Amino acid sequence: MSNRRPSSPSSHVFTRRHLLGAGLTAGVAAGVAAAWPGLAQAAPIDPDAPAGVAPGLAPDRLRAQDEPNFHPVKFRLPAPTGRKALGTTAIHLIDRSRPDPTMPSGHRELMISLWYPAGMFGSAPFAKYMPPRTSVEVDDAWTGEYGLALPSGSFDFASTETHARVDVPAQPMRHPVVLFSPGFQYSRFVNTAQVEDLASRGYVVVTIDHSHETPVEFPGGRFLPGAPESEPPGPDQIRTAVETRTADARFVLDQLERMADGRKVDADGKDLPKDLADGLDLRKAGMFGIGLGGYATANTMLQDRRISAGIDLDGTLQDDRAKGPLGDVAERGLDRPFLLFGSGETQRTDPAKDNYDPSWASFWTAQRGGRLNLAMAGTKQKAFTDYQFIFSQLFHDIYGEDPIITSVMKALVGSAKPARSVLAQREYIAAFFDQTLRRRPSPLLRGGSPKFPEVQFVR
């Protein structure tokens, strides 16, 4: 995700045809910066071009109708499907084993969030979707000249409410723990819908911002931008990012063990919410991630046996999808259960197709633990993030029911209906962790389900 600030929107005319052109460009660019090496570079699309711009779109469909209603849009997160109320708390960590002269402490610093089943919470406020400075940074990445041709401030993440209350007591019982690593340059908050749903089903979910790569806001408002998206990351950069994320995840596991032992870990002396430390069942630990976060999940499992099961959401397991080299985990596999969950356009199983990725084929052959390979029909990679419903709500709030929105959504996240896709992802992610961490077998994992025909068992 780019962290550059676009030029002022006052010099641009924001019409439906600009939205469509920018949306299709972003979609063709294969995830902007959410994914990995091999990122396609798309030239700007001219919506007025008579042919060859967007198949099936006639020029008369691109003419603006009513003026768009530009305003900051607060988003409505899908309600969690589990029965448990939710709490969340943010923790500031310092890894004193890793020097970092750019940090005030002189060592690597991280921000994590714990999302957990809550007990009694009284009048505690609901957590906002993102802290203020992070919200501005992420909004900047999607607006203005270099984004979706929308005015800065269109994405009002800082006013959007989640379903979790801040720092409320945890439910006084033990819960499995699942770590989450976001996509390349993505904030830890952009998969909140998946995270909240798992927590509502009885998991403690720990989301990680990877400093210097993902944008992160520390207590007191100190802000660290993520890596700039001046050009696609090269294989060396990806390998470094994976190893850094792996070290981050292992350090977070260490700190969770300290929490469970009753020790204080927050760098600023913050106390954990009541009963949260006692609720961490680290004997049942899993991890999942999207894009590079999926690669980091598999690599962490290769290096650390404390993770018992993992999920890769549409992430290659090599440093450059087109050229390699294969990651160590793709060559060696794992001896614990792992789910490969791909989008509709990057399933990577057919060597004759352009989107073939040998890392998944290699991993499948080398994998010694339980293995599962699913595909979500009609989706692109960003459909595995909150952007699937965020984009839909934003475009409809600003542009009404214009049919052009369907084309823009298809370019950005795919043709799957957001509500259906979110529900299917939640069900399969939960079913996998229920089966591998709680030993609760799920019929969903035995084969294709008539309830979710869009989820395909690839092999």
CSV table of C-alpha atoms in Angstrom, one decimal:
chain,number,residue,atom,x,y,z
A,1,MET,CA,0.0,0.0,0.0
A,2,SER,CA,1.3,3.4,-0.9
A,3,ASN,CA,1.9,5.8,1.8
A,4,ARG,CA,2.6,8.9,-0.3
A,5,ARG,CA,0.3,11.8,0.0
A,6,PRO,CA,-1.5,12.7,-3.2
A,7,SER,CA,-1.9,16.2,-4.5
A,8,SER,CA,-4.8,18.3,-3.6
A,9,PRO,CA,-8.2,17.1,-5.0
A,10,SER,CA,-9.1,20.7,-5.9
A,11,SER,CA,-7.2,20.4,-9.2
A,12,HIS,CA,-9.1,17.3,-10.3
A,13,VAL,CA,-12.6,16.8,-11.6
A,14,PHE,CA,-14.2,13.8,-9.9
A,15,THR,CA,-16.8,12.1,-12.1
A,16,ARG,CA,-18.1,8.7,-12.7
A,17,ARG,CA,-15.8,8.2,-15.6
A,18,HIS,CA,-12.8,9.2,-13.5
A,19,LEU,CA,-13.9,6.8,-10.8
A,20,LEU,CA,-14.3,4.0,-13.3
A,21,GLY,CA,-10.9,4.6,-15.0
A,22,ALA,CA,-9.1,4.8,-11.7
A,23,GLY,CA,-10.9,1.8,-10.3
A,24,LEU,CA,-10.1,-0.4,-13.3
A,25,THR,CA,-6.5,0.7,-13.3
A,26,ALA,CA,-6.2,-0.2,-9.6
A,27,GLY,CA,-7.9,-3.5,-10.2
A,28,VAL,CA,-5.7,-4.4,-13.2
A,29,ALA,CA,-2.6,-3.5,-11.1
A,30,ALA,CA,-3.4,-6.7,-9.2
A,31,GLY,CA,-3.7,-5.5,-5.7
A,32,VAL,CA,-1.8,-2.2,-5.8
A,33,ALA,CA,0.6,-3.1,-3.0
A,34,ALA,CA,-1.3,-5.7,-1.1
A,35,ALA,CA,0.4,-8.7,-2.6
A,36,TRP,CA,3.9,-9.6,-3.5
A,37,PRO,CA,6.6,-9.5,-6.3
A,38,GLY,CA,5.4,-9.8,-9.9
A,39,LEU,CA,3.0,-6.9,-9.3
A,40,ALA,CA,1.5,-5.9,-12.7
A,41,GLN,CA,2.0,-2.3,-13.7
A,42,ALA,CA,-1.1,-0.8,-15.3
A,43,ALA,CA,-1.2,2.3,-17.5
A,44,PRO,CA,-4.0,4.7,-16.8
A,45,ILE,CA,-7.2,3.7,-18.6
A,46,ASP,CA,-9.1,6.4,-20.6
A,47,PRO,CA,-12.8,6.0,-20.0
A,48,ASP,CA,-13.5,7.9,-23.2
A,49,ALA,CA,-11.6,5.5,-25.4
A,50,PRO,CA,-13.9,4.1,-28.1
A,51,ALA,CA,-12.6,0.5,-27.9
A,52,GLY,CA,-10.3,-1.8,-26.0
A,53,VAL,CA,-10.6,-0.1,-22.6
A,54,ALA,CA,-13.0,-2.3,-20.7
A,55,PRO,CA,-14.6,-5.1,-22.6
A,56,GLY,CA,-18.4,-4.9,-22.5
A,57,LEU,CA,-18.6,-1.3,-21.5
A,58,ALA,CA,-19.9,1.0,-24.2
A,59,PRO,CA,-18.8,4.7,-24.2
A,60,ASP,CA,-22.4,5.9,-23.5
A,61,ARG,CA,-22.4,3.9,-20.2
A,62,LEU,CA,-19.5,6.0,-19.0
A,63,ARG,CA,-21.2,9.4,-19.1
A,64,ALA,CA,-21.8,11.0,-15.8
A,65,GLN,CA,-25.4,11.3,-14.6
A,66,ASP,CA,-26.1,13.0,-11.3
A,67,GLU,CA,-23.3,14.8,-9.5
A,68,PRO,CA,-21.6,12.5,-6.9
A,69,ASN,CA,-22.2,13.2,-3.3
A,70,PHE,CA,-18.6,13.5,-2.0
A,71,HIS,CA,-18.4,13.3,1.8
A,72,PRO,CA,-16.4,11.3,4.5
A,73,VAL,CA,-18.0,7.8,4.6
A,74,LYS,CA,-18.2,5.9,7.8
A,75,PHE,CA,-18.4,2.1,7.2
A,76,ARG,CA,-20.7,-0.5,8.6
A,77,LEU,CA,-18.8,-3.7,9.5
A,78,PRO,CA,-20.6,-7.0,9.1
A,79,ALA,CA,-21.9,-8.2,12.4
A,80,PRO,CA,-19.9,-11.1,13.9
A,81,THR,CA,-21.7,-14.5,13.6
A,82,GLY,CA,-20.5,-15.9,17.0
A,83,ARG,CA,-22.4,-15.6,20.3
A,84,LYS,CA,-19.7,-13.9,22.3
A,85,ALA,CA,-19.4,-10.1,23.0
A,86,LEU,CA,-16.1,-8.6,22.0
A,87,GLY,CA,-13.3,-6.6,23.6
A,88,THR,CA,-10.1,-5.3,22.2
A,89,THR,CA,-6.9,-3.8,23.5
A,90,ALA,CA,-3.7,-2.4,21.9
A,91,ILE,CA,-0.3,-3.3,23.2
A,92,HIS,CA,3.0,-1.5,22.6
A,93,LEU,CA,6.0,-3.9,22.5
A,94,ILE,CA,9.8,-3.4,22.4
A,95,ASP,CA,12.0,-6.3,21.2
A,96,ARG,CA,15.3,-5.5,22.9
A,97,SER,CA,17.1,-8.3,21.1
A,98,ARG,CA,16.8,-6.5,17.8
A,99,PRO,CA,18.4,-3.0,17.5
A,100,ASP,CA,16.6,-0.3,15.5
A,101,PRO,CA,18.3,3.1,15.7
A,102,THR,CA,15.2,4.8,14.1
A,103,MET,CA,13.1,4.0,17.2
A,104,PRO,CA,13.2,6.1,20.4
A,105,SER,CA,14.1,3.0,22.4
A,106,GLY,CA,16.9,2.1,20.0
A,107,HIS,CA,15.2,-1.3,19.5
A,108,ARG,CA,12.5,-2.8,17.3
A,109,GLU,CA,9.0,-1.6,18.4
A,110,LEU,CA,5.7,-3.1,17.4
A,111,MET,CA,2.0,-2.4,17.9
A,112,ILE,CA,-0.4,-5.4,18.3
A,113,SER,CA,-4.1,-5.6,19.1
A,114,LEU,CA,-5.8,-8.4,21.0
A,115,TRP,CA,-9.4,-9.1,20.1
A,116,TYR,CA,-11.1,-11.4,22.6
A,117,PRO,CA,-14.4,-12.7,24.0
A,118,ALA,CA,-15.6,-10.2,26.6
A,119,GLY,CA,-17.3,-10.6,29.9
A,120,MET,CA,-19.3,-7.7,31.5
A,121,PHE,CA,-18.4,-4.4,29.8
A,122,GLY,CA,-20.8,-1.8,31.1
A,123,SER,CA,-20.6,1.5,29.2
A,124,ALA,CA,-17.2,1.1,27.6
A,125,PRO,CA,-17.0,2.7,24.2
A,126,PHE,CA,-16.7,0.7,21.0
A,127,ALA,CA,-13.3,0.7,19.4
A,128,LYS,CA,-12.8,2.8,16.3
A,129,TYR,CA,-11.7,1.0,13.2
A,130,MET,CA,-8.3,2.8,13.0
A,131,PRO,CA,-6.5,5.4,15.1
A,132,PRO,CA,-6.5,8.9,13.6
A,133,ARG,CA,-3.1,9.2,11.9
A,134,THR,CA,-3.3,5.6,10.5
A,135,SER,CA,-6.7,6.5,9.1
A,136,VAL,CA,-5.3,9.5,7.3
A,137,GLU,CA,-2.4,7.5,5.9
A,138,VAL,CA,-4.6,4.7,4.6
A,139,ASP,CA,-7.2,7.2,3.2
A,140,ASP,CA,-4.3,8.9,1.3
A,141,ALA,CA,-3.3,5.6,-0.3
A,142,TRP,CA,-6.8,5.3,-1.9
A,143,THR,CA,-7.7,8.9,-2.8
A,144,GLY,CA,-6.5,11.7,-4.9
A,145,GLU,CA,-4.6,11.6,-8.2
A,146,TYR,CA,-2.9,8.3,-7.5
A,147,GLY,CA,-5.8,6.4,-6.0
A,148,LEU,CA,-9.5,6.1,-6.9
A,149,ALA,CA,-9.9,9.7,-8.0
A,150,LEU,CA,-11.8,10.6,-4.8
A,151,PRO,CA,-11.2,13.6,-2.5
A,152,SER,CA,-8.9,13.1,0.4
A,153,GLY,CA,-10.9,12.2,3.5
A,154,SER,CA,-13.5,10.0,1.7
A,155,PHE,CA,-12.5,7.0,3.8
A,156,ASP,CA,-13.5,7.9,7.4
A,157,PHE,CA,-11.9,5.0,9.1
A,158,ALA,CA,-11.3,7.0,12.3
A,159,SER,CA,-15.0,7.5,12.9
A,160,THR,CA,-16.1,4.0,11.9
A,161,GLU,CA,-17.0,1.8,14.9
A,162,THR,CA,-16.1,-1.9,15.3
A,163,HIS,CA,-18.2,-4.4,17.4
A,164,ALA,CA,-15.5,-4.6,20.1
A,165,ARG,CA,-15.4,-2.4,23.3
A,166,VAL,CA,-12.1,-1.0,24.4
A,167,ASP,CA,-10.2,-2.6,27.3
A,168,VAL,CA,-13.2,-4.4,28.8
A,169,PRO,CA,-12.7,-7.5,31.0
A,170,ALA,CA,-12.3,-10.7,29.1
A,171,GLN,CA,-14.6,-13.7,29.5
A,172,PRO,CA,-13.1,-15.7,32.4
A,173,MET,CA,-12.2,-18.9,30.5
A,174,ARG,CA,-9.4,-20.1,28.3
A,175,HIS,CA,-9.5,-19.6,24.6
A,176,PRO,CA,-7.3,-20.7,21.6
A,177,VAL,CA,-5.0,-18.0,20.3
A,178,VAL,CA,-4.6,-17.0,16.6
A,179,LEU,CA,-2.1,-14.6,15.2
A,180,PHE,CA,-2.8,-12.5,12.1
A,181,SER,CA,-0.3,-10.9,9.7
A,182,PRO,CA,-1.6,-8.5,7.1
A,183,GLY,CA,-0.8,-8.1,3.4
A,184,PHE,CA,2.3,-6.3,2.2
A,185,GLN,CA,2.2,-2.7,3.4
A,186,TYR,CA,-1.3,-3.2,4.8
A,187,SER,CA,-2.4,-2.1,8.3
A,188,ARG,CA,-3.3,-4.7,10.9
A,189,PHE,CA,-6.8,-3.3,10.9
A,190,VAL,CA,-8.0,-4.1,7.3
A,191,ASN,CA,-9.1,-7.6,8.1
A,192,THR,CA,-11.1,-6.6,11.2
A,193,ALA,CA,-14.3,-8.4,9.9
A,194,GLN,CA,-12.5,-11.8,9.9
A,195,VAL,CA,-10.8,-11.1,13.2
A,196,GLU,CA,-13.9,-10.0,15.0
A,197,ASP,CA,-15.8,-13.1,13.8
A,198,LEU,CA,-13.1,-15.5,15.1
A,199,ALA,CA,-13.1,-13.7,18.4
A,200,SER,CA,-16.9,-13.9,18.6
A,201,ARG,CA,-16.6,-17.7,18.2
A,202,GLY,CA,-14.2,-18.0,21.2
A,203,TYR,CA,-10.7,-17.2,20.0
A,204,VAL,CA,-8.2,-14.6,21.1
A,205,VAL,CA,-6.9,-13.0,17.9
A,206,VAL,CA,-3.7,-11.1,17.9
A,207,THR,CA,-3.1,-8.7,14.9
A,208,ILE,CA,0.4,-7.4,14.2
A,209,ASP,CA,1.6,-4.2,12.5
A,210,HIS,CA,5.1,-4.8,11.0
A,211,SER,CA,6.9,-1.6,11.6
A,212,HIS,CA,8.7,0.1,8.7
A,213,GLU,CA,6.6,-1.9,6.3
A,214,THR,CA,3.0,-1.4,7.4
A,215,PRO,CA,1.8,2.0,8.7
A,216,VAL,CA,1.7,2.0,12.5
A,217,GLU,CA,0.6,4.5,15.2
A,218,PHE,CA,2.1,4.3,18.6
A,219,PRO,CA,0.7,5.6,21.9
A,220,GLY,CA,0.7,9.4,22.2
A,221,GLY,CA,0.2,9.8,18.4
A,222,ARG,CA,3.8,8.9,17.3
A,223,PHE,CA,3.4,7.7,13.7
A,224,LEU,CA,5.6,5.6,11.5
A,225,PRO,CA,4.7,5.4,7.8
A,226,GLY,CA,5.0,2.1,6.0
A,227,ALA,CA,7.3,1.3,3.1
A,228,PRO,CA,6.8,3.7,0.1
A,229,GLU,CA,5.4,2.1,-3.0
A,230,SER,CA,7.8,3.8,-5.4
A,231,GLU,CA,8.1,0.6,-7.3
A,232,PRO,CA,7.2,-3.1,-6.9
A,233,PRO,CA,9.2,-4.9,-4.2
A,234,GLY,CA,12.0,-7.1,-5.5
A,235,PRO,CA,12.8,-10.6,-4.4
A,236,ASP,CA,15.4,-9.5,-1.9
A,237,GLN,CA,13.0,-7.1,-0.3
A,238,ILE,CA,10.3,-9.7,0.0
A,239,ARG,CA,12.6,-12.2,1.6
A,240,THR,CA,13.7,-9.6,4.1
A,241,ALA,CA,10.1,-8.7,4.9
A,242,VAL,CA,9.2,-12.4,5.4
A,243,GLU,CA,12.1,-13.0,7.8
A,244,THR,CA,11.3,-9.8,9.6
A,245,ARG,CA,7.6,-10.7,10.0
A,246,THR,CA,8.6,-14.2,11.1
A,247,ALA,CA,10.8,-12.7,13.8
A,248,ASP,CA,8.0,-10.4,14.8
A,249,ALA,CA,5.5,-13.2,15.1
A,250,ARG,CA,7.9,-15.3,17.2
A,251,PHE,CA,8.6,-12.3,19.5
A,252,VAL,CA,4.8,-11.8,19.9
A,253,LEU,CA,4.4,-15.4,20.9
A,254,ASP,CA,7.2,-14.9,23.5
A,255,GLN,CA,5.3,-11.9,24.9
A,256,LEU,CA,2.0,-13.7,24.9
A,257,GLU,CA,3.7,-16.4,27.1
A,258,ARG,CA,4.9,-13.7,29.4
A,259,MET,CA,1.3,-12.3,29.6
A,260,ALA,CA,-0.1,-15.7,30.4
A,261,ASP,CA,2.5,-16.0,33.2
A,262,GLY,CA,1.1,-12.7,34.7
A,263,ARG,CA,4.0,-10.5,33.7
A,264,LYS,CA,3.5,-7.0,32.3
A,265,VAL,CA,4.7,-6.6,28.7
A,266,ASP,CA,3.5,-3.2,27.5
A,267,ALA,CA,6.3,-0.8,26.9
A,268,ASP,CA,4.4,2.0,28.5
A,269,GLY,CA,3.2,0.1,31.5
A,270,LYS,CA,-0.3,-0.5,30.4
A,271,ASP,CA,-2.2,-3.2,32.3
A,272,LEU,CA,-4.0,-5.9,30.4
A,273,PRO,CA,-7.8,-6.0,30.7
A,274,LYS,CA,-9.1,-8.2,33.6
A,275,ASP,CA,-9.0,-12.0,33.0
A,276,LEU,CA,-7.4,-11.6,29.5
A,277,ALA,CA,-4.0,-13.1,30.5
A,278,ASP,CA,-5.6,-16.1,32.2
A,279,GLY,CA,-7.7,-16.7,29.0
A,280,LEU,CA,-4.7,-17.3,26.7
A,281,ASP,CA,-4.5,-21.0,25.9
A,282,LEU,CA,-1.2,-21.0,24.0
A,283,ARG,CA,-1.3,-24.8,23.8
A,284,LYS,CA,-3.8,-24.2,21.0
A,285,ALA,CA,-2.1,-21.5,18.8
A,286,GLY,CA,-2.7,-20.9,15.1
A,287,MET,CA,-1.8,-18.2,12.6
A,288,PHE,CA,-3.2,-16.8,9.4
A,289,GLY,CA,-2.4,-14.0,7.0
A,290,ILE,CA,-3.2,-12.5,3.6
A,291,GLY,CA,-0.7,-12.2,0.7
A,292,LEU,CA,2.7,-11.7,2.3
A,293,GLY,CA,1.1,-12.4,5.6
A,294,GLY,CA,0.2,-15.9,4.4
A,295,TYR,CA,3.8,-16.5,3.3
A,296,ALA,CA,4.9,-15.2,6.7
A,297,THR,CA,2.4,-17.6,8.4
A,298,ALA,CA,3.9,-20.6,6.7
A,299,ASN,CA,7.5,-19.5,7.3
A,300,THR,CA,6.7,-18.9,11.0
A,301,MET,CA,5.3,-22.4,11.3
A,302,LEU,CA,8.5,-23.7,9.7
A,303,GLN,CA,10.6,-22.0,12.3
A,304,ASP,CA,8.4,-22.2,15.4
A,305,ARG,CA,6.5,-25.3,16.5
A,306,ARG,CA,4.3,-23.3,18.9
A,307,ILE,CA,2.0,-22.6,15.9
A,308,SER,CA,-0.1,-25.7,15.4
A,309,ALA,CA,-2.1,-24.7,12.3
A,310,GLY,CA,-2.0,-22.0,9.7
A,311,ILE,CA,-3.9,-20.4,6.8
A,312,ASP,CA,-2.5,-18.6,3.7
A,313,LEU,CA,-5.1,-16.3,2.1
A,314,ASP,CA,-3.9,-16.0,-1.5
A,315,GLY,CA,-0.2,-15.5,-0.8
A,316,THR,CA,2.6,-16.9,-2.9
A,317,LEU,CA,5.2,-18.9,-1.1
A,318,GLN,CA,8.2,-17.7,-3.1
A,319,ASP,CA,10.0,-14.4,-3.3
A,320,ASP,CA,8.9,-13.6,-6.9
A,321,ARG,CA,5.9,-15.3,-8.3
A,322,ALA,CA,7.2,-15.2,-11.8
A,323,LYS,CA,10.9,-15.9,-11.2
A,324,GLY,CA,11.2,-17.4,-7.7
A,325,PRO,CA,13.1,-18.5,-5.8
A,326,LEU,CA,10.9,-20.8,-3.8
A,327,GLY,CA,10.6,-20.1,-0.2
A,328,ASP,CA,12.1,-22.6,2.2
A,329,VAL,CA,8.6,-23.6,3.4
A,330,ALA,CA,7.5,-24.3,-0.2
A,331,GLU,CA,10.4,-26.7,-0.6
A,332,ARG,CA,10.2,-28.4,2.8
A,333,GLY,CA,6.5,-28.3,3.7
A,334,LEU,CA,5.2,-28.6,7.2
A,335,ASP,CA,4.2,-31.4,9.6
A,336,ARG,CA,1.2,-29.6,10.9
A,337,PRO,CA,-2.1,-28.7,9.2
A,338,PHE,CA,-2.2,-25.9,6.7
A,339,LEU,CA,-4.9,-24.4,4.4
A,340,LEU,CA,-4.2,-22.7,1.1
A,341,PHE,CA,-7.2,-20.5,0.3
A,342,GLY,CA,-6.9,-18.8,-3.0
A,343,SER,CA,-8.8,-16.2,-4.9
A,344,GLY,CA,-10.6,-16.9,-8.2
A,345,GLU,CA,-7.9,-15.5,-10.4
A,346,THR,CA,-4.7,-16.6,-8.7
A,347,GLN,CA,-5.3,-20.3,-7.8
A,348,ARG,CA,-1.9,-21.2,-9.3
A,349,THR,CA,-2.5,-24.9,-10.0
A,350,ASP,CA,-2.2,-25.2,-13.8
A,351,PRO,CA,1.3,-24.9,-15.2
A,352,ALA,CA,-0.1,-23.9,-18.6
A,353,LYS,CA,-1.7,-20.7,-17.3
A,354,ASP,CA,-0.1,-17.3,-16.7
A,355,ASN,CA,-1.1,-17.3,-13.0
A,356,TYR,CA,0.7,-20.5,-12.3
A,357,ASP,CA,2.7,-20.3,-9.1
A,358,PRO,CA,5.1,-23.3,-8.6
A,359,SER,CA,5.4,-22.5,-4.8
A,360,TRP,CA,1.9,-23.8,-4.1
A,361,ALA,CA,2.5,-27.0,-6.2
A,362,SER,CA,5.8,-27.5,-4.4
A,363,PHE,CA,4.3,-26.9,-1.0
A,364,TRP,CA,1.4,-29.3,-1.7
A,365,THR,CA,3.9,-32.1,-2.6
A,366,ALA,CA,6.2,-31.5,0.3
A,367,GLN,CA,3.4,-31.0,2.9
A,368,ARG,CA,3.4,-33.7,5.5
A,369,GLY,CA,0.7,-32.4,7.9
A,370,GLY,CA,-3.0,-32.0,7.0
A,371,ARG,CA,-3.4,-30.0,3.8
A,372,LEU,CA,-6.4,-28.3,2.1
A,373,ASN,CA,-6.5,-26.2,-1.0
A,374,LEU,CA,-9.6,-24.0,-1.5
A,375,ALA,CA,-10.5,-21.3,-4.1
A,376,MET,CA,-13.1,-18.6,-3.8
A,377,ALA,CA,-14.8,-18.1,-7.2
A,378,GLY,CA,-15.3,-14.6,-8.5
A,379,THR,CA,-12.8,-13.0,-6.2
A,380,LYS,CA,-9.5,-11.1,-6.4
A,381,GLN,CA,-7.0,-10.8,-3.6
A,382,LYS,CA,-8.5,-7.7,-1.9
A,383,ALA,CA,-11.7,-9.7,-1.5
A,384,PHE,CA,-9.9,-11.4,1.4
A,385,THR,CA,-9.8,-8.0,3.2
A,386,ASP,CA,-12.4,-5.5,4.5
A,387,TYR,CA,-12.0,-3.6,1.3
A,388,GLN,CA,-14.5,-5.9,-0.3
A,389,PHE,CA,-17.4,-4.3,1.6
A,390,ILE,CA,-15.7,-1.0,2.2
A,391,PHE,CA,-15.4,-0.2,-1.5
A,392,SER,CA,-19.0,-1.3,-2.0
A,393,GLN,CA,-20.3,1.0,0.7
A,394,LEU,CA,-18.1,3.9,-0.3
A,395,PHE,CA,-19.1,3.8,-4.0
A,396,HIS,CA,-22.8,3.5,-3.2
A,397,ASP,CA,-22.8,6.2,-0.6
A,398,ILE,CA,-21.1,8.6,-3.0
A,399,TYR,CA,-22.4,7.5,-6.4
A,400,GLY,CA,-25.8,6.0,-5.5
A,401,GLU,CA,-27.0,3.0,-7.5
A,402,ASP,CA,-25.1,3.8,-10.7
A,403,PRO,CA,-24.6,0.5,-12.6
A,404,ILE,CA,-21.0,1.5,-13.3
A,405,ILE,CA,-20.2,0.6,-9.7
A,406,THR,CA,-20.5,-3.1,-10.6
A,407,SER,CA,-17.7,-2.8,-13.2
A,408,VAL,CA,-15.5,-0.9,-10.7
A,409,MET,CA,-16.1,-3.5,-8.0
A,410,LYS,CA,-15.3,-6.3,-10.4
A,411,ALA,CA,-12.0,-4.7,-11.3
A,412,LEU,CA,-11.0,-4.1,-7.7
A,413,VAL,CA,-12.2,-7.1,-5.7
A,414,GLY,CA,-14.0,-9.4,-8.2
A,415,SER,CA,-17.6,-10.2,-9.0
A,416,ALA,CA,-18.5,-12.1,-5.8
A,417,LYS,CA,-21.2,-10.4,-3.7
A,418,PRO,CA,-19.4,-8.9,-0.6
A,419,ALA,CA,-21.9,-10.3,1.9
A,420,ARG,CA,-21.6,-13.8,0.5
A,421,SER,CA,-17.9,-13.7,0.2
A,422,VAL,CA,-17.4,-12.4,3.8
A,423,LEU,CA,-19.7,-15.1,5.2
A,424,ALA,CA,-18.0,-17.9,3.2
A,425,GLN,CA,-14.5,-16.8,4.3
A,426,ARG,CA,-15.6,-16.6,8.0
A,427,GLU,CA,-17.2,-20.0,7.9
A,428,TYR,CA,-14.2,-21.8,6.4
A,429,ILE,CA,-11.6,-20.0,8.4
A,430,ALA,CA,-13.5,-20.8,11.6
A,431,ALA,CA,-14.1,-24.4,10.5
A,432,PHE,CA,-10.4,-25.0,9.9
A,433,PHE,CA,-9.3,-23.6,13.2
A,434,ASP,CA,-12.1,-25.4,15.1
A,435,GLN,CA,-11.0,-28.7,13.6
A,436,THR,CA,-7.2,-28.2,14.0
A,437,LEU,CA,-7.1,-26.4,17.3
A,438,ARG,CA,-10.2,-27.5,19.1
A,439,ARG,CA,-10.5,-31.0,17.5
A,440,ARG,CA,-14.1,-30.3,16.3
A,441,PRO,CA,-14.4,-31.9,12.9
A,442,SER,CA,-16.4,-29.8,10.4
A,443,PRO,CA,-18.4,-31.2,7.4
A,444,LEU,CA,-17.4,-28.0,5.5
A,445,LEU,CA,-13.9,-29.4,5.2
A,446,ARG,CA,-14.8,-32.7,3.7
A,447,GLY,CA,-15.8,-31.5,0.3
A,448,GLY,CA,-17.9,-29.1,-1.7
A,449,SER,CA,-20.9,-27.7,0.2
A,450,PRO,CA,-24.3,-26.7,-1.4
A,451,LYS,CA,-24.3,-23.9,1.2
A,452,PHE,CA,-21.2,-22.4,-0.3
A,453,PRO,CA,-21.0,-23.4,-4.0
A,454,GLU,CA,-18.5,-20.5,-4.6
A,455,VAL,CA,-15.9,-22.3,-2.5
A,456,GLN,CA,-14.1,-24.9,-4.6
A,457,PHE,CA,-12.0,-27.8,-3.4
A,458,VAL,CA,-9.1,-27.5,-5.8
A,459,ARG,CA,-7.2,-30.7,-5.0
